[in-house]
């Protein structure tokens, strides 16, 4: 999946929502778990990559992001993540190892979806972990794509679960 398309989708999604009570600065996230650096802020979507902003020149850098959006229901957020999966399928990527789960995180509604998308014609392999938690009617969305043979996927999950609400 083109990582820039992911950021664009959620930038548009978050831009259409009004400013919420919870801001990214209000939550504590251990972004050091991966060793990644802040790469940019795309209308409220904070992006982190291995080398920071220089990685944004690449079409598909390994990256993760956080977005905060108020007034988003679990169904709406889940629909956006399913839409990303469907965009990958429509883009011709083969999807495997699909796992999704409704759950809770520290007493709040949470959901995650993970899968591997591949394109055998050019040896493309992206291990995706997308998740959200909703606190006080505000969505905290995490998206991550590991194009480094699974080197960071567990660290992406740890980063998401490190959120202190």
PDB file of C-alpha atoms in Angstrom:
ATOM      1  CA  UNK A   1       0.000   0.000   0.000  1.00  0.00           C
ATOM      2  CA  UNK A   2       1.344   3.404  -0.860  1.00  0.00           C
ATOM      3  CA  UNK A   3       2.065   4.882   2.561  1.00  0.00           C
ATOM      4  CA  UNK A   4       1.424   8.415   1.318  1.00  0.00           C
ATOM      5  CA  UNK A   5      -2.089   7.335   0.307  1.00  0.00           C
ATOM      6  CA  UNK A   6      -2.655   6.064   3.845  1.00  0.00           C
ATOM      7  CA  UNK A   7      -1.585   9.375   5.349  1.00  0.00           C
ATOM      8  CA  UNK A   8      -3.704  11.286   2.852  1.00  0.00           C
ATOM      9  CA  UNK A   9      -6.767   9.203   3.672  1.00  0.00           C
ATOM     10  CA  UNK A  10      -6.474   9.855   7.383  1.00  0.00           C
ATOM     11  CA  UNK A  11      -5.469  13.478   6.915  1.00  0.00           C
ATOM     12  CA  UNK A  12      -8.693  14.047   5.008  1.00  0.00           C
ATOM     13  CA  UNK A  13     -10.584  11.981   7.578  1.00  0.00           C
ATOM     14  CA  UNK A  14      -9.214  13.965  10.511  1.00  0.00           C
ATOM     15  CA  UNK A  15      -9.456  17.305   8.706  1.00  0.00           C
ATOM     16  CA  UNK A  16     -13.203  16.849   8.249  1.00  0.00           C
ATOM     17  CA  UNK A  17     -13.646  16.396  12.007  1.00  0.00           C
ATOM     18  CA  UNK A  18     -13.716  19.324  14.387  1.00  0.00           C
ATOM     19  CA  UNK A  19     -10.977  19.887  16.936  1.00  0.00           C
ATOM     20  CA  UNK A  20     -11.437  17.505  19.870  1.00  0.00           C
ATOM     21  CA  UNK A  21     -10.799  17.736  23.552  1.00  0.00           C
ATOM     22  CA  UNK A  22      -7.947  15.206  23.447  1.00  0.00           C
ATOM     23  CA  UNK A  23      -4.879  16.209  21.453  1.00  0.00           C
ATOM     24  CA  UNK A  24      -1.846  14.148  20.548  1.00  0.00           C
ATOM     25  CA  UNK A  25       0.118  16.180  23.073  1.00  0.00           C
ATOM     26  CA  UNK A  26      -2.376  15.051  25.753  1.00  0.00           C
ATOM     27  CA  UNK A  27      -1.642  11.359  25.355  1.00  0.00           C
ATOM     28  CA  UNK A  28       1.614   9.654  26.154  1.00  0.00           C
ATOM     29  CA  UNK A  29       2.990   7.363  23.469  1.00  0.00           C
ATOM     30  CA  UNK A  30       6.388   5.735  23.647  1.00  0.00           C
ATOM     31  CA  UNK A  31       7.568   6.479  20.121  1.00  0.00           C
ATOM     32  CA  UNK A  32      11.116   5.442  21.092  1.00  0.00           C
ATOM     33  CA  UNK A  33      10.236   1.732  20.999  1.00  0.00           C
ATOM     34  CA  UNK A  34      10.973   1.641  17.269  1.00  0.00           C
ATOM     35  CA  UNK A  35      13.843   4.108  17.251  1.00  0.00           C
ATOM     36  CA  UNK A  36      11.976   6.006  14.537  1.00  0.00           C
ATOM     37  CA  UNK A  37      12.082   9.767  14.144  1.00  0.00           C
ATOM     38  CA  UNK A  38       9.323  12.311  13.652  1.00  0.00           C
ATOM     39  CA  UNK A  39       8.933  12.826   9.896  1.00  0.00           C
ATOM     40  CA  UNK A  40       6.026  15.240   9.608  1.00  0.00           C
ATOM     41  CA  UNK A  41       2.565  16.373  10.533  1.00  0.00           C
ATOM     42  CA  UNK A  42      -0.050  15.994   7.812  1.00  0.00           C
ATOM     43  CA  UNK A  43      -3.099  17.915   9.034  1.00  0.00           C
ATOM     44  CA  UNK A  44      -2.956  16.257  12.440  1.00  0.00           C
ATOM     45  CA  UNK A  45      -1.493  12.923  11.387  1.00  0.00           C
ATOM     46  CA  UNK A  46       1.912  12.598  13.053  1.00  0.00           C
ATOM     47  CA  UNK A  47       4.219  10.411  10.951  1.00  0.00           C
ATOM     48  CA  UNK A  48       7.344   8.606  12.173  1.00  0.00           C
ATOM     49  CA  UNK A  49       9.949   6.881   9.965  1.00  0.00           C
ATOM     50  CA  UNK A  50      13.392   5.341  10.408  1.00  0.00           C
ATOM     51  CA  UNK A  51      15.269   8.467   9.332  1.00  0.00           C
ATOM     52  CA  UNK A  52      12.647  11.185   9.762  1.00  0.00           C
ATOM     53  CA  UNK A  53      11.502  13.583   7.056  1.00  0.00           C
ATOM     54  CA  UNK A  54      14.064  12.421   4.481  1.00  0.00           C
ATOM     55  CA  UNK A  55      12.191   9.095   4.268  1.00  0.00           C
ATOM     56  CA  UNK A  56       9.095  10.872   2.958  1.00  0.00           C
ATOM     57  CA  UNK A  57      10.801  11.119  -0.436  1.00  0.00           C
ATOM     58  CA  UNK A  58      10.458   7.340  -0.780  1.00  0.00           C
ATOM     59  CA  UNK A  59       7.232   5.956  -2.213  1.00  0.00           C
ATOM     60  CA  UNK A  60       6.863   3.314   0.485  1.00  0.00           C
ATOM     61  CA  UNK A  61       8.926   3.929   3.604  1.00  0.00           C
ATOM     62  CA  UNK A  62       8.452   1.785   6.669  1.00  0.00           C
ATOM     63  CA  UNK A  63       6.457   4.109   8.907  1.00  0.00           C
ATOM     64  CA  UNK A  64       3.814   4.515  11.552  1.00  0.00           C
ATOM     65  CA  UNK A  65       1.450   7.358  12.339  1.00  0.00           C
ATOM     66  CA  UNK A  66      -0.997   8.640  14.919  1.00  0.00           C
ATOM     67  CA  UNK A  67      -4.135  10.643  14.249  1.00  0.00           C
ATOM     68  CA  UNK A  68      -6.576  12.131  16.759  1.00  0.00           C
ATOM     69  CA  UNK A  69     -10.162  12.718  15.640  1.00  0.00           C
ATOM     70  CA  UNK A  70     -13.151  13.687  17.797  1.00  0.00           C
ATOM     71  CA  UNK A  71     -16.688  12.445  17.355  1.00  0.00           C
ATOM     72  CA  UNK A  72     -15.731   9.273  15.505  1.00  0.00           C
ATOM     73  CA  UNK A  73     -17.611   6.105  16.338  1.00  0.00           C
ATOM     74  CA  UNK A  74     -16.084   2.680  16.410  1.00  0.00           C
ATOM     75  CA  UNK A  75     -18.095   1.730  13.319  1.00  0.00           C
ATOM     76  CA  UNK A  76     -16.813   4.771  11.399  1.00  0.00           C
ATOM     77  CA  UNK A  77     -13.196   4.096  12.356  1.00  0.00           C
ATOM     78  CA  UNK A  78     -13.465   0.411  11.578  1.00  0.00           C
ATOM     79  CA  UNK A  79     -14.988   1.313   8.214  1.00  0.00           C
ATOM     80  CA  UNK A  80     -11.980   3.520   7.390  1.00  0.00           C
ATOM     81  CA  UNK A  81      -9.538   0.722   8.223  1.00  0.00           C
ATOM     82  CA  UNK A  82     -11.527  -1.774   6.155  1.00  0.00           C
ATOM     83  CA  UNK A  83     -11.531   0.774   3.332  1.00  0.00           C
ATOM     84  CA  UNK A  84      -7.710   0.856   3.449  1.00  0.00           C
ATOM     85  CA  UNK A  85      -7.672  -2.944   3.196  1.00  0.00           C
ATOM     86  CA  UNK A  86     -10.071  -2.812   0.247  1.00  0.00           C
ATOM     87  CA  UNK A  87      -7.947  -0.144  -1.465  1.00  0.00           C
ATOM     88  CA  UNK A  88      -4.986  -2.513  -1.223  1.00  0.00           C
ATOM     89  CA  UNK A  89      -7.012  -5.300  -2.798  1.00  0.00           C
ATOM     90  CA  UNK A  90      -8.265  -2.984  -5.549  1.00  0.00           C
ATOM     91  CA  UNK A  91      -4.655  -1.869  -6.121  1.00  0.00           C
ATOM     92  CA  UNK A  92      -3.793  -5.450  -6.996  1.00  0.00           C
ATOM     93  CA  UNK A  93      -2.073  -6.452  -3.794  1.00  0.00           C
ATOM     94  CA  UNK A  94      -2.486 -10.003  -2.566  1.00  0.00           C
ATOM     95  CA  UNK A  95      -3.697 -10.044   1.068  1.00  0.00           C
ATOM     96  CA  UNK A  96      -2.705 -12.796   3.497  1.00  0.00           C
ATOM     97  CA  UNK A  97      -2.472 -13.398   7.239  1.00  0.00           C
ATOM     98  CA  UNK A  98      -5.555 -11.236   7.879  1.00  0.00           C
ATOM     99  CA  UNK A  99      -6.381 -10.825  11.565  1.00  0.00           C
ATOM    100  CA  UNK A 100      -8.897  -8.430  13.041  1.00  0.00           C
ATOM    101  CA  UNK A 101     -10.272  -8.097  16.519  1.00  0.00           C
ATOM    102  CA  UNK A 102     -12.667  -5.945  18.493  1.00  0.00           C
ATOM    103  CA  UNK A 103     -11.183  -5.542  21.935  1.00  0.00           C
ATOM    104  CA  UNK A 104     -10.690  -3.091  24.765  1.00  0.00           C
ATOM    105  CA  UNK A 105      -7.645  -1.155  25.849  1.00  0.00           C
ATOM    106  CA  UNK A 106      -7.521   0.144  29.404  1.00  0.00           C
ATOM    107  CA  UNK A 107     -11.321  -0.047  29.512  1.00  0.00           C
ATOM    108  CA  UNK A 108     -11.838   1.773  26.197  1.00  0.00           C
ATOM    109  CA  UNK A 109     -13.212   0.461  22.905  1.00  0.00           C
ATOM    110  CA  UNK A 110     -10.366  -0.695  20.669  1.00  0.00           C
ATOM    111  CA  UNK A 111      -9.915  -2.567  17.414  1.00  0.00           C
ATOM    112  CA  UNK A 112      -7.016  -3.773  15.326  1.00  0.00           C
ATOM    113  CA  UNK A 113      -6.521  -5.245  11.905  1.00  0.00           C
ATOM    114  CA  UNK A 114      -3.293  -6.697  10.621  1.00  0.00           C
ATOM    115  CA  UNK A 115      -2.377  -8.308   7.344  1.00  0.00           C
ATOM    116  CA  UNK A 116       0.373  -8.785   4.840  1.00  0.00           C
ATOM    117  CA  UNK A 117       0.033  -7.265   1.397  1.00  0.00           C
ATOM    118  CA  UNK A 118       2.291  -8.449  -1.391  1.00  0.00           C
ATOM    119  CA  UNK A 119       2.937  -7.879  -5.056  1.00  0.00           C
ATOM    120  CA  UNK A 120       4.902 -10.786  -6.469  1.00  0.00           C
ATOM    121  CA  UNK A 121       5.747  -8.885  -9.653  1.00  0.00           C
ATOM    122  CA  UNK A 122       8.174  -6.612  -7.796  1.00  0.00           C
ATOM    123  CA  UNK A 123       8.912  -8.422  -4.493  1.00  0.00           C
ATOM    124  CA  UNK A 124       6.818  -5.886  -2.543  1.00  0.00           C
ATOM    125  CA  UNK A 125       5.819  -7.052   0.947  1.00  0.00           C
ATOM    126  CA  UNK A 126       4.208  -4.810   3.543  1.00  0.00           C
ATOM    127  CA  UNK A 127       3.140  -6.075   6.946  1.00  0.00           C
ATOM    128  CA  UNK A 128       0.344  -3.789   8.103  1.00  0.00           C
ATOM    129  CA  UNK A 129      -0.854  -3.125  11.649  1.00  0.00           C
ATOM    130  CA  UNK A 130      -3.671  -0.599  11.974  1.00  0.00           C
ATOM    131  CA  UNK A 131      -5.546  -0.006  15.207  1.00  0.00           C
ATOM    132  CA  UNK A 132      -7.596   2.470  17.164  1.00  0.00           C
ATOM    133  CA  UNK A 133      -8.800   3.181  20.648  1.00  0.00           C
ATOM    134  CA  UNK A 134     -11.636   5.542  21.529  1.00  0.00           C
ATOM    135  CA  UNK A 135     -11.538   7.555  24.748  1.00  0.00           C
ATOM    136  CA  UNK A 136     -14.059  10.220  25.707  1.00  0.00           C
ATOM    137  CA  UNK A 137     -15.599  10.158  22.212  1.00  0.00           C
ATOM    138  CA  UNK A 138     -12.190  10.832  20.641  1.00  0.00           C
ATOM    139  CA  UNK A 139     -10.465   8.423  18.275  1.00  0.00           C
ATOM    140  CA  UNK A 140      -6.757   7.709  18.626  1.00  0.00           C
ATOM    141  CA  UNK A 141      -5.769   6.014  15.391  1.00  0.00           C
ATOM    142  CA  UNK A 142      -2.528   4.162  14.705  1.00  0.00           C
ATOM    143  CA  UNK A 143      -1.422   3.020  11.251  1.00  0.00           C
ATOM    144  CA  UNK A 144       1.793   1.173  10.545  1.00  0.00           C
ATOM    145  CA  UNK A 145       3.427  -0.458   7.562  1.00  0.00           C
ATOM    146  CA  UNK A 146       6.580  -2.574   7.857  1.00  0.00           C
ATOM    147  CA  UNK A 147       8.368  -2.976   4.546  1.00  0.00           C
ATOM    148  CA  UNK A 148      11.511  -4.292   6.243  1.00  0.00           C
ATOM    149  CA  UNK A 149      10.644  -8.010   6.335  1.00  0.00           C
ATOM    150  CA  UNK A 150       8.810  -7.812   9.650  1.00  0.00           C
ATOM    151  CA  UNK A 151      11.674  -6.180  11.511  1.00  0.00           C
ATOM    152  CA  UNK A 152       9.392  -3.526  13.071  1.00  0.00           C
ATOM    153  CA  UNK A 153       5.894  -5.017  13.204  1.00  0.00           C
ATOM    154  CA  UNK A 154       6.119  -6.174  16.831  1.00  0.00           C
ATOM    155  CA  UNK A 155       7.558  -2.785  17.796  1.00  0.00           C
ATOM    156  CA  UNK A 156       4.630  -1.091  16.022  1.00  0.00           C
ATOM    157  CA  UNK A 157       2.224  -3.135  18.117  1.00  0.00           C
ATOM    158  CA  UNK A 158       4.146  -2.301  21.300  1.00  0.00           C
ATOM    159  CA  UNK A 159       4.042   1.390  20.371  1.00  0.00           C
ATOM    160  CA  UNK A 160       0.272   1.288  19.937  1.00  0.00           C
ATOM    161  CA  UNK A 161      -0.239  -0.547  23.227  1.00  0.00           C
ATOM    162  CA  UNK A 162       2.087   1.907  24.992  1.00  0.00           C
ATOM    163  CA  UNK A 163      -0.549   4.641  24.704  1.00  0.00           C
ATOM    164  CA  UNK A 164      -1.326   6.085  28.122  1.00  0.00           C
ATOM    165  CA  UNK A 165      -4.819   7.522  28.097  1.00  0.00           C
TER     166      UNK A 165
END
